[in-house]
PDB file of C-alpha atoms in Angstrom:
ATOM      1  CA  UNK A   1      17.229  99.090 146.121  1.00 36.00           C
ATOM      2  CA  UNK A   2      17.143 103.086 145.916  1.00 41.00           C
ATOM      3  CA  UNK A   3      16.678 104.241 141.856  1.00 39.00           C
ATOM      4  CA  UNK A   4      19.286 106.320 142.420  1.00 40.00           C
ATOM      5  CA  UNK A   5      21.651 104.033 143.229  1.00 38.00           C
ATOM      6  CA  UNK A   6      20.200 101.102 140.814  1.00 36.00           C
ATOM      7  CA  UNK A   7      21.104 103.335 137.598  1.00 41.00           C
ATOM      8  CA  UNK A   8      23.009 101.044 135.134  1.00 38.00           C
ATOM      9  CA  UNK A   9      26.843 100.937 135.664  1.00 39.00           C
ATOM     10  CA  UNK A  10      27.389 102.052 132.087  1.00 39.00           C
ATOM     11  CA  UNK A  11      25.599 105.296 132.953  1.00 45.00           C
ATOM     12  CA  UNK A  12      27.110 105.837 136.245  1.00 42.00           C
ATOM     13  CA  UNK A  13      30.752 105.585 134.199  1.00 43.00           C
ATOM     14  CA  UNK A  14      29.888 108.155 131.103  1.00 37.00           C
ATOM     15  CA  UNK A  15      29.252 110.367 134.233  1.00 49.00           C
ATOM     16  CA  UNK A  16      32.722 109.911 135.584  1.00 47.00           C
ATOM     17  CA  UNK A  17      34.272 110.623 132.150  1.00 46.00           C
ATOM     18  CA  UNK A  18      32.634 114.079 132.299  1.00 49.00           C
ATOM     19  CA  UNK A  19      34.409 115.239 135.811  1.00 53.00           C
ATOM     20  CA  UNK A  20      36.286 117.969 135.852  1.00 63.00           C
ATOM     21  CA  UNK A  21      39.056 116.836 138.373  1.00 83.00           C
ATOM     22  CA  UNK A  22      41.254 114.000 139.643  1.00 89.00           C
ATOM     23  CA  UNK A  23      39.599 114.417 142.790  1.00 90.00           C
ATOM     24  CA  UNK A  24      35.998 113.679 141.669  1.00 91.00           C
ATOM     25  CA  UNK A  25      36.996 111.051 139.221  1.00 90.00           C
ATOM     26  CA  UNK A  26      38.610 109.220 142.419  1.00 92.00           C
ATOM     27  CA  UNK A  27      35.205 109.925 144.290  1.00 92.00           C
ATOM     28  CA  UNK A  28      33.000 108.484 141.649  1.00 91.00           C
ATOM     29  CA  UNK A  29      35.334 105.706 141.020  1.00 89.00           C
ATOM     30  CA  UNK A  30      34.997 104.873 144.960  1.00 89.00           C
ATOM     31  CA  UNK A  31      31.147 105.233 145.140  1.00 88.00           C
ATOM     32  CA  UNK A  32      31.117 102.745 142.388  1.00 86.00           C
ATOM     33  CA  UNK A  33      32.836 100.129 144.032  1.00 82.00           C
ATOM     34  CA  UNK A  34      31.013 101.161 146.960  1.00 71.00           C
ATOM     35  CA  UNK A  35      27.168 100.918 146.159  1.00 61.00           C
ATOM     36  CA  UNK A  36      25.923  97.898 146.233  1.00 57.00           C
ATOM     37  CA  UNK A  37      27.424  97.143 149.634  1.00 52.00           C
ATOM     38  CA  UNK A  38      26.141 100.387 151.842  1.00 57.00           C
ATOM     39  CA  UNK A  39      25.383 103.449 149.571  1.00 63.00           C
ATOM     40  CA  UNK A  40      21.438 104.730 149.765  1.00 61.00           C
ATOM     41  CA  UNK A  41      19.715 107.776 149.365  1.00 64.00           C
ATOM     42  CA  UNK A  42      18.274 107.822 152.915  1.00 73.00           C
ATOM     43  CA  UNK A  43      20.561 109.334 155.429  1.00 78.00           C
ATOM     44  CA  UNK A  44      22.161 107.810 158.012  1.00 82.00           C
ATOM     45  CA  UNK A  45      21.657 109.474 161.065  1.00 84.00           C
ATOM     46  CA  UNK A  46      22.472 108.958 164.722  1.00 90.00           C
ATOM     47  CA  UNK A  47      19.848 109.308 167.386  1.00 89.00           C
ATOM     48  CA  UNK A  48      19.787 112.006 170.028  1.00 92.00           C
ATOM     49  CA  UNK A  49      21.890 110.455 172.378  1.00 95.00           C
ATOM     50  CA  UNK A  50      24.448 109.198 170.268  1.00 95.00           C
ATOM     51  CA  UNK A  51      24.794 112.671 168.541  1.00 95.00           C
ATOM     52  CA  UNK A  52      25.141 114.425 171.946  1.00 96.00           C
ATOM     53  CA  UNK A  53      27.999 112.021 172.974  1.00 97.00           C
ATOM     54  CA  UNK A  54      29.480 112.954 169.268  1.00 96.00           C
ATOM     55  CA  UNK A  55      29.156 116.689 170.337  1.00 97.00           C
ATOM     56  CA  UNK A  56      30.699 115.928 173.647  1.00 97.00           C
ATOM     57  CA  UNK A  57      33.575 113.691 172.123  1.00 97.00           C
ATOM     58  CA  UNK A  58      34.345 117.030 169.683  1.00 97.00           C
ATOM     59  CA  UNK A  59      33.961 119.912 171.980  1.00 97.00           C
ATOM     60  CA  UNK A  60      37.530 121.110 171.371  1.00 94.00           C
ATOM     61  CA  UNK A  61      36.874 121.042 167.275  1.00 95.00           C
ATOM     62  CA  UNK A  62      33.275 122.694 167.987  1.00 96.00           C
ATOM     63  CA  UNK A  63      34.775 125.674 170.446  1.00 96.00           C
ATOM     64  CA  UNK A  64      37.760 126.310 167.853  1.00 93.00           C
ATOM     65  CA  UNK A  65      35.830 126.624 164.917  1.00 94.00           C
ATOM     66  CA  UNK A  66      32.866 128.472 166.102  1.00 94.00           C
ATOM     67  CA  UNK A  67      34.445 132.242 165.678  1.00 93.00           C
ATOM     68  CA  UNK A  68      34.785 131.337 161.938  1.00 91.00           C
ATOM     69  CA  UNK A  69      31.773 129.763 161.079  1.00 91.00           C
ATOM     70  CA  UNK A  70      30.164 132.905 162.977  1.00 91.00           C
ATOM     71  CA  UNK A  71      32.309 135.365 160.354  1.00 90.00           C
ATOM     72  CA  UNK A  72      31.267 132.876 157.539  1.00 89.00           C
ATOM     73  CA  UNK A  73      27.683 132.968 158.336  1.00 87.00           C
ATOM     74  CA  UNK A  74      27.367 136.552 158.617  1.00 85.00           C
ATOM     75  CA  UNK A  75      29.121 136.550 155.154  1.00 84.00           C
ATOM     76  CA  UNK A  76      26.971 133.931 153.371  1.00 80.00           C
ATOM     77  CA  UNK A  77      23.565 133.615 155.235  1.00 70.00           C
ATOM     78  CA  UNK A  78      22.530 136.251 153.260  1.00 73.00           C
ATOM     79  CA  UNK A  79      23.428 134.124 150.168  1.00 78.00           C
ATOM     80  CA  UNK A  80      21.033 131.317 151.012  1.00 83.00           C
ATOM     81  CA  UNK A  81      23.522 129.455 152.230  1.00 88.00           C
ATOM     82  CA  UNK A  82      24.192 127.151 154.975  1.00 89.00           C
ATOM     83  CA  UNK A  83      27.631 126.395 156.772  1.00 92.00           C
ATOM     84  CA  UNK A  84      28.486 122.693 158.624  1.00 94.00           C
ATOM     85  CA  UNK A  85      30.576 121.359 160.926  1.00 97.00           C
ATOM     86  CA  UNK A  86      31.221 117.770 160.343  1.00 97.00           C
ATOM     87  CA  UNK A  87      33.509 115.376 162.390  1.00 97.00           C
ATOM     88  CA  UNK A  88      36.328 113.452 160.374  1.00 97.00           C
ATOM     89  CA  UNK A  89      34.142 110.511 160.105  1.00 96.00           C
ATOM     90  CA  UNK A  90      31.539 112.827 158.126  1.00 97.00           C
ATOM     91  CA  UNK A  91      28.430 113.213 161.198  1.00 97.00           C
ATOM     92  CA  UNK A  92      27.421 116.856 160.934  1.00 96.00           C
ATOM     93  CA  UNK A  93      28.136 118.499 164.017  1.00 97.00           C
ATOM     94  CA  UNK A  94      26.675 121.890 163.371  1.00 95.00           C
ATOM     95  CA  UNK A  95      24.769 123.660 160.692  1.00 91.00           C
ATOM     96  CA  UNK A  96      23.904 127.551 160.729  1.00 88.00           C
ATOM     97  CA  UNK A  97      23.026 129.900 158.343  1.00 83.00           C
ATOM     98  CA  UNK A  98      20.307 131.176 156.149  1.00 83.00           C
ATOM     99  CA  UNK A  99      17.270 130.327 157.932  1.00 79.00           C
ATOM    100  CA  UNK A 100      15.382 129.915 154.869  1.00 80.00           C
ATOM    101  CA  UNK A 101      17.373 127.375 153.531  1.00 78.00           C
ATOM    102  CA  UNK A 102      18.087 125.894 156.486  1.00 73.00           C
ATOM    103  CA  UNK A 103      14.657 124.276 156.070  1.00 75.00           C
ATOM    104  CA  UNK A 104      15.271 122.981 152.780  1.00 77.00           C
ATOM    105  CA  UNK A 105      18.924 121.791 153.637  1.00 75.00           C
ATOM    106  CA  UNK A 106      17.054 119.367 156.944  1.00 73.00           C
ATOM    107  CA  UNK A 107      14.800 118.370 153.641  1.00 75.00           C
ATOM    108  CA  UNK A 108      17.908 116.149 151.933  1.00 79.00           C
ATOM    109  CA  UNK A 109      19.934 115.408 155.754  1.00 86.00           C
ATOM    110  CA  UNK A 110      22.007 118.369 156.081  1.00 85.00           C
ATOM    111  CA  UNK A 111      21.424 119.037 159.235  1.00 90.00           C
ATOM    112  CA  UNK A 112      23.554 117.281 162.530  1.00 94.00           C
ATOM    113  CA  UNK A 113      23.600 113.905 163.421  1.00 95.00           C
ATOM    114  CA  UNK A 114      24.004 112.785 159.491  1.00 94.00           C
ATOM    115  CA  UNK A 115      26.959 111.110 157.597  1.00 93.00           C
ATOM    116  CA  UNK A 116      28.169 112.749 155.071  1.00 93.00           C
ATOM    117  CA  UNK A 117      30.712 110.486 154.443  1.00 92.00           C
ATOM    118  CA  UNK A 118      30.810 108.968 151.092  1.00 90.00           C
ATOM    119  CA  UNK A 119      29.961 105.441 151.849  1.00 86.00           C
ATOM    120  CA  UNK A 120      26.740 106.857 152.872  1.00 87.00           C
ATOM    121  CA  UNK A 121      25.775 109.477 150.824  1.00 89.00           C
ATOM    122  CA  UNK A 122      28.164 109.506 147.606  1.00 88.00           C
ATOM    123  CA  UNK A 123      30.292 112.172 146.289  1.00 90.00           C
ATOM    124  CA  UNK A 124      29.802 115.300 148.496  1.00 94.00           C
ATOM    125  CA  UNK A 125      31.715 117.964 149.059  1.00 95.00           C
ATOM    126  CA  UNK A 126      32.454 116.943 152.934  1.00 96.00           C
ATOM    127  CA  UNK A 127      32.837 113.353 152.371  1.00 95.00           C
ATOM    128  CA  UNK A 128      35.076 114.020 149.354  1.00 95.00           C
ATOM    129  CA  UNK A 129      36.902 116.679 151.349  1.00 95.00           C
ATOM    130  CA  UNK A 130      37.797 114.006 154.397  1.00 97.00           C
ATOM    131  CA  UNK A 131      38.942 111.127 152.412  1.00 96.00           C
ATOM    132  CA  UNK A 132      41.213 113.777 149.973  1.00 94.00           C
ATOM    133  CA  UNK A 133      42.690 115.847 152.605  1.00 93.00           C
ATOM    134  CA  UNK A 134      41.979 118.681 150.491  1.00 92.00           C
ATOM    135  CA  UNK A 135      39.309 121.471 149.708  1.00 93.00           C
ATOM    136  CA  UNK A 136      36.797 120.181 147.542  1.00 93.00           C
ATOM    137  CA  UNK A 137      33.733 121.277 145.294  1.00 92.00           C
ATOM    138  CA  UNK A 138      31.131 119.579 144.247  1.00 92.00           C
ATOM    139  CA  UNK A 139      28.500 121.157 141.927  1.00 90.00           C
ATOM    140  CA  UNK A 140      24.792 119.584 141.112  1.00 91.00           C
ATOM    141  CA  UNK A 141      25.521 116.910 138.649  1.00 91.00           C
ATOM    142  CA  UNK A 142      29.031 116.108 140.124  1.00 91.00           C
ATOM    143  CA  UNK A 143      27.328 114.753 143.540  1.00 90.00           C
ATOM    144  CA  UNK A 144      26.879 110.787 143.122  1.00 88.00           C
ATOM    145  CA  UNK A 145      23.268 110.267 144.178  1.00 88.00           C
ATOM    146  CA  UNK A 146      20.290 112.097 142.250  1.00 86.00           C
ATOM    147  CA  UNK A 147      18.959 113.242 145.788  1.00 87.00           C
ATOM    148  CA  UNK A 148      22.000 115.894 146.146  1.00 89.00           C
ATOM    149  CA  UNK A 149      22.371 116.716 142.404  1.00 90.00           C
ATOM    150  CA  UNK A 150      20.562 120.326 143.697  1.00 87.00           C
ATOM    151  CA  UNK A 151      23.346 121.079 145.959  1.00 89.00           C
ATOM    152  CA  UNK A 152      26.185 123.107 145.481  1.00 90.00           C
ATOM    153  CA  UNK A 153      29.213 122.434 148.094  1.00 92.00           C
ATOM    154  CA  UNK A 154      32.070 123.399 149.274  1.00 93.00           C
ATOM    155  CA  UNK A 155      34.280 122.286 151.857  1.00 94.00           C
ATOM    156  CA  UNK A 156      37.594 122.056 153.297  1.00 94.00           C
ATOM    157  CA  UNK A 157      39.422 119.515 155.394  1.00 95.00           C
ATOM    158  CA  UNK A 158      40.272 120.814 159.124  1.00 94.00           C
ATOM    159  CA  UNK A 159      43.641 120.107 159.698  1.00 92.00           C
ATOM    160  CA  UNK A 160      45.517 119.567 163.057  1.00 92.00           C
ATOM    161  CA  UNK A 161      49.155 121.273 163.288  1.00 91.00           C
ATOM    162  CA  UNK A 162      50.785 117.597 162.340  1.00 93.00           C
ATOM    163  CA  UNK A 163      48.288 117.181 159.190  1.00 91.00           C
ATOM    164  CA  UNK A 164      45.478 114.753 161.003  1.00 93.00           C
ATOM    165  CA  UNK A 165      41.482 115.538 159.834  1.00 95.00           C
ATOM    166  CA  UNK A 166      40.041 116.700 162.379  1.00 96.00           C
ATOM    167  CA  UNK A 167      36.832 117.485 160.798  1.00 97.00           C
ATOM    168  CA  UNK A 168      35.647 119.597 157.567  1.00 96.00           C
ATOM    169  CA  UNK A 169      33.917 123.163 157.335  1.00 95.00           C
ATOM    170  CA  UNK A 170      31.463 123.252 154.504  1.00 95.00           C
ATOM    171  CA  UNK A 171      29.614 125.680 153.000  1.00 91.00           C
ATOM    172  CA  UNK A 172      25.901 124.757 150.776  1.00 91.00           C
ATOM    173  CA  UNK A 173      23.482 126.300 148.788  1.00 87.00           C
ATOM    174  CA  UNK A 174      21.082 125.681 145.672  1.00 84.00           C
ATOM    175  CA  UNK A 175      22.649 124.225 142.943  1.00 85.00           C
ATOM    176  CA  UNK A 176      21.309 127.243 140.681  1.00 82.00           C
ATOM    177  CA  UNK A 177      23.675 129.554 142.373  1.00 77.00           C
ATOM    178  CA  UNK A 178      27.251 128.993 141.744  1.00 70.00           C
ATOM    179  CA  UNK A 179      28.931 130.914 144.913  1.00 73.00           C
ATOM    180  CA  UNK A 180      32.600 130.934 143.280  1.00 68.00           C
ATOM    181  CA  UNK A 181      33.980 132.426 146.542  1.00 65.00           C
ATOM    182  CA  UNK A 182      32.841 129.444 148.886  1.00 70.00           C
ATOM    183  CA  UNK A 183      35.792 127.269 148.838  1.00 69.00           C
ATOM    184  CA  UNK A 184      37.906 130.057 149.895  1.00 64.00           C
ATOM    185  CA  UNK A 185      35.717 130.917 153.070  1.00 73.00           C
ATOM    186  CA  UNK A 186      35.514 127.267 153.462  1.00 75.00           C
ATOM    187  CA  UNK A 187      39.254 126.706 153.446  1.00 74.00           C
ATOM    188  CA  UNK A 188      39.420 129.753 156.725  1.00 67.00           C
ATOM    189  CA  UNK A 189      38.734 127.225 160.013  1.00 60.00           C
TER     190      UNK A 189
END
């Protein structure tokens, strides 16, 4: 089993003491109860053709949101940043940005055609985001798995007009950069 996830449960649960919201204490909490069964640190990703049928089955959420994650990127790619669009299960749809970190974001899966959801990769901003209904950060340490711990995420919940997830818009960049204004361009789509 993955180091990461093979930490000691006494260790994993100081960590959840230190959160800083209900939100991430209810992440953690999950993830715990969750790891043994399906957690790892390597990404779960869909091949080519089941990612295209993804993009086809969400063609409606990828047409509506593109006009804002166009504003967004010209905002942030500058920033180092990248922006995703991820389905309401948690598969990446889209990912633009800064081209430079771009590259490093494929490096740790986030890039399309990867879960995000946090049975597969832990406390994250856009797995957080889906099962909370609600805007989320997640900063370095506060991400579940060591692998993401140099992230820093945030995202929002898409929303249809009678409250259903339709998907999340998140916005990533190095963990040594706290971008304070994220989760409010991440809340726009």
């Amino acid at each position: 089993m993955d180091s990461d996830i093979a930490r000691s449960a006494g260790e994993r649960q100081a960590n959840v003491g230190e959160l800083t919201t209900e939100y991430l204490r209810r992440s953690w909490q999950r993830c715990q109860l969750d790891a043994a069964a399906v957690m790892d640190a390597s990404p779960f990703s869909l091949g080519h053709g089941a990612l295209q049928e993804r993009l086809d089955q969400h063609a409606r959420l990828l047409a509506a949101a593109q006009p804002e994650i166009e504003v967004i990127a010209g905002m942030v790619g500058h920033a180092s940043s990248v922006i995703l669009l991820a389905d309401p299960s948690g598969v990446i749809l889209r990912s633009t940005g800064s081209k430079d970190f771009l590259r490093q974001a494929e490096q740790i899966a986030l890039r399309p055609g990867v879960s995000w959801s946090e049975n597969h990769r832990g406390t994250n901003a856009v797995g957080t985001a889906l099962i909370e209904s609600a805007p989320v950060r997640v900063h370095a340490g506060q991400h579940y798995l060591d692998c993401n711990r140099i992230l820093s995420c945030s995202a929002a919940p898409i929303l249809s007009s009678r409250g259903d997830v339709l998907g999340a818009l998140n916005i990533s960049n190095d963990a040594g950069v706290f971008q304070v204004y994220a989760l409010d361009l991440a809340k726009m789509c």
